[in-house]
Tab-separated table of C-alpha atoms in Angstrom:
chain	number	residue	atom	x	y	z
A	22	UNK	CA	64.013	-26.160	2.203
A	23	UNK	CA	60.683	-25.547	4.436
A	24	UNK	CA	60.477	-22.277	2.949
A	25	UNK	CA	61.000	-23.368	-0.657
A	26	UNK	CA	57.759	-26.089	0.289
A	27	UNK	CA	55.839	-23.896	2.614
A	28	UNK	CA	55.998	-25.967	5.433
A	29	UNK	CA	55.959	-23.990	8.659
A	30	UNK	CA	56.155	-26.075	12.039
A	31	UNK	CA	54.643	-25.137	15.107
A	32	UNK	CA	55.512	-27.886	17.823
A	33	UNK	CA	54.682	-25.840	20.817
A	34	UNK	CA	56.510	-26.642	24.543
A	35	UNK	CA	59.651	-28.825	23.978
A	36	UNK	CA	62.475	-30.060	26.301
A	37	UNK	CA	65.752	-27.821	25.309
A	38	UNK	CA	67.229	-30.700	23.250
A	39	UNK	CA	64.782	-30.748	20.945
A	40	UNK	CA	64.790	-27.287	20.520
A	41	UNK	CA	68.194	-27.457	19.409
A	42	UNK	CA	67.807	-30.550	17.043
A	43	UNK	CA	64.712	-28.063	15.199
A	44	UNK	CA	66.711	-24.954	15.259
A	45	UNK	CA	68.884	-27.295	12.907
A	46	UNK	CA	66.155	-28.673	10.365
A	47	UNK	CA	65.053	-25.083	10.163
A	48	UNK	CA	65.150	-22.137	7.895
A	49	UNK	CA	63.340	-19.342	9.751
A	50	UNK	CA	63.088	-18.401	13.560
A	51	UNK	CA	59.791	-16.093	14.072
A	52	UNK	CA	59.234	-14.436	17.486
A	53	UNK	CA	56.344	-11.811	17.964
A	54	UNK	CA	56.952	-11.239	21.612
A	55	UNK	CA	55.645	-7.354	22.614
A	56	UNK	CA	58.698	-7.280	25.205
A	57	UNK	CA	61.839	-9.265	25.297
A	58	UNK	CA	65.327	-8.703	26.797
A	59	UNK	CA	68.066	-9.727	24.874
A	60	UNK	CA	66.424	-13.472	23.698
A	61	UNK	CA	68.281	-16.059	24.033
A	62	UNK	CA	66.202	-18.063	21.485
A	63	UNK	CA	67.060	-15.366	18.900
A	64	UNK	CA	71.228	-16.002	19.497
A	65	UNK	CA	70.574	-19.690	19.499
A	66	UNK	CA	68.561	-19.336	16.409
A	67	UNK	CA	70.726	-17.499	14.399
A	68	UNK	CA	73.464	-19.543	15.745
A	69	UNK	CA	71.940	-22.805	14.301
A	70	UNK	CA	71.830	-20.308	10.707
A	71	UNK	CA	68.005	-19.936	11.212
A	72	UNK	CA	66.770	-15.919	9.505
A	73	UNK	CA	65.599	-14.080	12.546
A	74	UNK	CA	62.294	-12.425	11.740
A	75	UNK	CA	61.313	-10.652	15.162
A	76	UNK	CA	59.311	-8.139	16.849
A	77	UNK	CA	60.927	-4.552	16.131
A	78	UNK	CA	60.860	-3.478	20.083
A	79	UNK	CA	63.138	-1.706	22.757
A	80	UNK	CA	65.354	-4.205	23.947
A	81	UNK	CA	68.743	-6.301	22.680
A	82	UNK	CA	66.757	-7.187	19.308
A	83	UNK	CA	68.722	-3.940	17.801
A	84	UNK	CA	71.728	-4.783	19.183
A	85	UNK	CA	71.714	-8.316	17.362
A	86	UNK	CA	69.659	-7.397	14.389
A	87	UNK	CA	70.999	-5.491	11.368
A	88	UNK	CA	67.508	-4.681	9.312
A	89	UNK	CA	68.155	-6.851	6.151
A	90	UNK	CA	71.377	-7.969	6.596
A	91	UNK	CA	71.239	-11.123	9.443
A	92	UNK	CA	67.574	-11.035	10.427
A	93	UNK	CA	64.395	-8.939	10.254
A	94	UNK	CA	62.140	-6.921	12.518
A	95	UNK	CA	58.376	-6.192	12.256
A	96	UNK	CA	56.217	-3.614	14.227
A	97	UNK	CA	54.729	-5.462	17.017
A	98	UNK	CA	51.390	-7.057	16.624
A	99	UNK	CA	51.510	-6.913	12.611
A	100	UNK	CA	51.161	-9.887	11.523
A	101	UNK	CA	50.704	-9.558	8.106
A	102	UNK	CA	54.217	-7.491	7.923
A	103	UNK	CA	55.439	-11.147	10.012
A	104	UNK	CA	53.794	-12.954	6.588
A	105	UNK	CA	55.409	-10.609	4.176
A	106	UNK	CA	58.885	-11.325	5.038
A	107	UNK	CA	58.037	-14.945	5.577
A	108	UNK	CA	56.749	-14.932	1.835
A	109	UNK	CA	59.430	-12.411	0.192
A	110	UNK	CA	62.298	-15.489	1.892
A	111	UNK	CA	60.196	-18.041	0.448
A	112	UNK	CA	60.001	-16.378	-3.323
A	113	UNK	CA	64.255	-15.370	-2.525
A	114	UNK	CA	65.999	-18.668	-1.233
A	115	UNK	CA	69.282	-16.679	-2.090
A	116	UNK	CA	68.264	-14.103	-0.025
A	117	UNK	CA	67.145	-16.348	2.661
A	118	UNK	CA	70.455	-18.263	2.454
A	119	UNK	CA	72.450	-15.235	2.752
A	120	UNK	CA	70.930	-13.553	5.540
A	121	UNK	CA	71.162	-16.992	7.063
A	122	UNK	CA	74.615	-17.090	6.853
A	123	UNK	CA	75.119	-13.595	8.380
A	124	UNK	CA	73.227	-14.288	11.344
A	125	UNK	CA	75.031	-17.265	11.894
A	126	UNK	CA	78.558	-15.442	11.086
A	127	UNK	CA	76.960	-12.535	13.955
A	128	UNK	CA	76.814	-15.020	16.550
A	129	UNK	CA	80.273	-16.620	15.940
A	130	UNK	CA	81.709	-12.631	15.577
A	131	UNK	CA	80.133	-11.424	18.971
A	132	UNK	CA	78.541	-13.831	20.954
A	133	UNK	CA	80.785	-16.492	21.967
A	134	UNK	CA	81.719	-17.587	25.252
A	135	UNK	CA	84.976	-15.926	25.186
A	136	UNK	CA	83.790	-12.713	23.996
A	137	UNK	CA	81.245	-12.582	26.787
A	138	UNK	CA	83.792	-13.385	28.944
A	139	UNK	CA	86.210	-10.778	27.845
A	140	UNK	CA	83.398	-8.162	28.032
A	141	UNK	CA	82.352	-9.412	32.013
A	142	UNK	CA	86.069	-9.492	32.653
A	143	UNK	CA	86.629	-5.850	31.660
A	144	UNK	CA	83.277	-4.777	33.305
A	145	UNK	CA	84.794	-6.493	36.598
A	146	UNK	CA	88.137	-3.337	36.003
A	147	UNK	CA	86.333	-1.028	35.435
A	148	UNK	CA	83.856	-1.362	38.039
A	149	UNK	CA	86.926	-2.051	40.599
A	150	UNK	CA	88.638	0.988	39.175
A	151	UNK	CA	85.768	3.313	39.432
A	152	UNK	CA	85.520	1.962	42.899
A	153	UNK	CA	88.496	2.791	43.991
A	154	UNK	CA	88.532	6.230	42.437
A	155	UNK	CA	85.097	6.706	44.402
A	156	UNK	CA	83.580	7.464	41.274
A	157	UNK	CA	81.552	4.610	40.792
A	158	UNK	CA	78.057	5.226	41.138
A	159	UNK	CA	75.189	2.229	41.088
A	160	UNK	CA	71.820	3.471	38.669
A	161	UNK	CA	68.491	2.891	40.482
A	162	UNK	CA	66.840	-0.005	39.779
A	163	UNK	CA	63.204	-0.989	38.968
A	164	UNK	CA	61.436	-3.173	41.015
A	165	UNK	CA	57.986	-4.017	39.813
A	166	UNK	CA	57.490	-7.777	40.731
A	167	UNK	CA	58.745	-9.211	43.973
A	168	UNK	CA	59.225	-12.642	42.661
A	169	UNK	CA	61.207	-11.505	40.130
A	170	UNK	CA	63.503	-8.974	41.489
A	171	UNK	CA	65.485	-5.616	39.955
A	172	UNK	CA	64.868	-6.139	36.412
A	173	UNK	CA	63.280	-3.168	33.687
A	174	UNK	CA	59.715	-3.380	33.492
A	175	UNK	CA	58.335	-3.414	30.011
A	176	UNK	CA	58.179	-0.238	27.722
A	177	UNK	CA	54.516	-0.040	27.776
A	178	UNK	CA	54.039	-0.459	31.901
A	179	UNK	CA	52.650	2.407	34.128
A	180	UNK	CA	55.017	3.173	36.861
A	181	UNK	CA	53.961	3.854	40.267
A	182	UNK	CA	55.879	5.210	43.422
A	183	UNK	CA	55.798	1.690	45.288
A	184	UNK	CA	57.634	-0.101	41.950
A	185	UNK	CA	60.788	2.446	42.396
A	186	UNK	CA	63.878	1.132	44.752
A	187	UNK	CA	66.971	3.746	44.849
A	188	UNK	CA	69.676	2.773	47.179
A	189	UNK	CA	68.529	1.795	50.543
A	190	UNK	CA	65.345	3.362	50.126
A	191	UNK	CA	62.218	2.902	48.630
A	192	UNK	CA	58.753	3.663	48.105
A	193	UNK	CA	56.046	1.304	50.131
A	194	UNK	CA	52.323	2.224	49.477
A	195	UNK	CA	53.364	5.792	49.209
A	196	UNK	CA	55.460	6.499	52.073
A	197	UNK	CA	59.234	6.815	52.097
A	198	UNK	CA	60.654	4.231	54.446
A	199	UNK	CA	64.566	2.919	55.212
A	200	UNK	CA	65.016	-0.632	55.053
């Protein structure tokens, strides 16, 4: 109904309860992050049968996102392509109600609780099993911000030899060293 109106609702920082009570009153989730993971406020927005319309960008977003079908993605930065889609749901309310319901129906199909838990649990066997086969091998992480820990640094970022950890070793102001 926002859409149909043209009310859009920007409320900034809220505790997490109130994010779910808007994600409810709400027809459209827009996030124009440059670099994202797998966001959580996309599942829980599509969950609460909000459209996605999203940054297009190298992460979980196309893992989640079927162009057109339960959400939409937008080159990063354009905002006017952002506007479009926001415009072409508010001229469409059956479109937006139907991609609606199959981002909600994507979240109940492959994001539950049990799912996830099925997919760690098999990750657990075959992990053990390639263990005891000897032929699991652990990929080098990334480490570019202490603080943070082994997580993949942004598309965009400029690696250097100190931000690369392989094993026990790892590059410290350009000398190899064991820790």
């Amino acid at each position: 109904k926002h859409l149909v109106d043209g009310r859009v609702s920007m409320p900034g920082r809220l505790p997490y309860d109130q994010v779910l009570d808007l994600l409810q009153i709400h027809d459209v989730l827009v996030l124009t992050s440059g670099w994202e993971g797998l966001p959580l406020a996309l599942l829980e927005g599509m969950a609460h049968g909000c459209v996605p319309v999203v940054s297009r960008i190298d992460s979980g977003v196309p893992e989640v996102i079927e162009e057109g079908q339960n959400g939409f993605t937008v080159p990063v930065g354009d905002y006017k392509g952002f506007v479009d889609v926001l415009e072409r749901l508010q001229r469409h309310p059956e479109l937006q109600n139907e991609v609606a319901f199959k981002a909600h129906e994507t979240i109940v199909a492959r994001y539950t609780a049990k799912r996830m838990a099925e997919q760690y649990a098999e990750l657990v066997r075959k992990t053990y099993a390639d263990l005891v086969e000897g032929t699991y091998k652990r990929e080098p992480s990334i480490h570019y911000l202490p603080y943070i820990g082994h997580v993949a640094p942004p598309p965009d970022m400029q690696l250097h030899k100190h931000h690369i950890r392989s094993g026990r070793q790892y590059w410290d102001q350009g000398e190899l060293k064991r820790s």
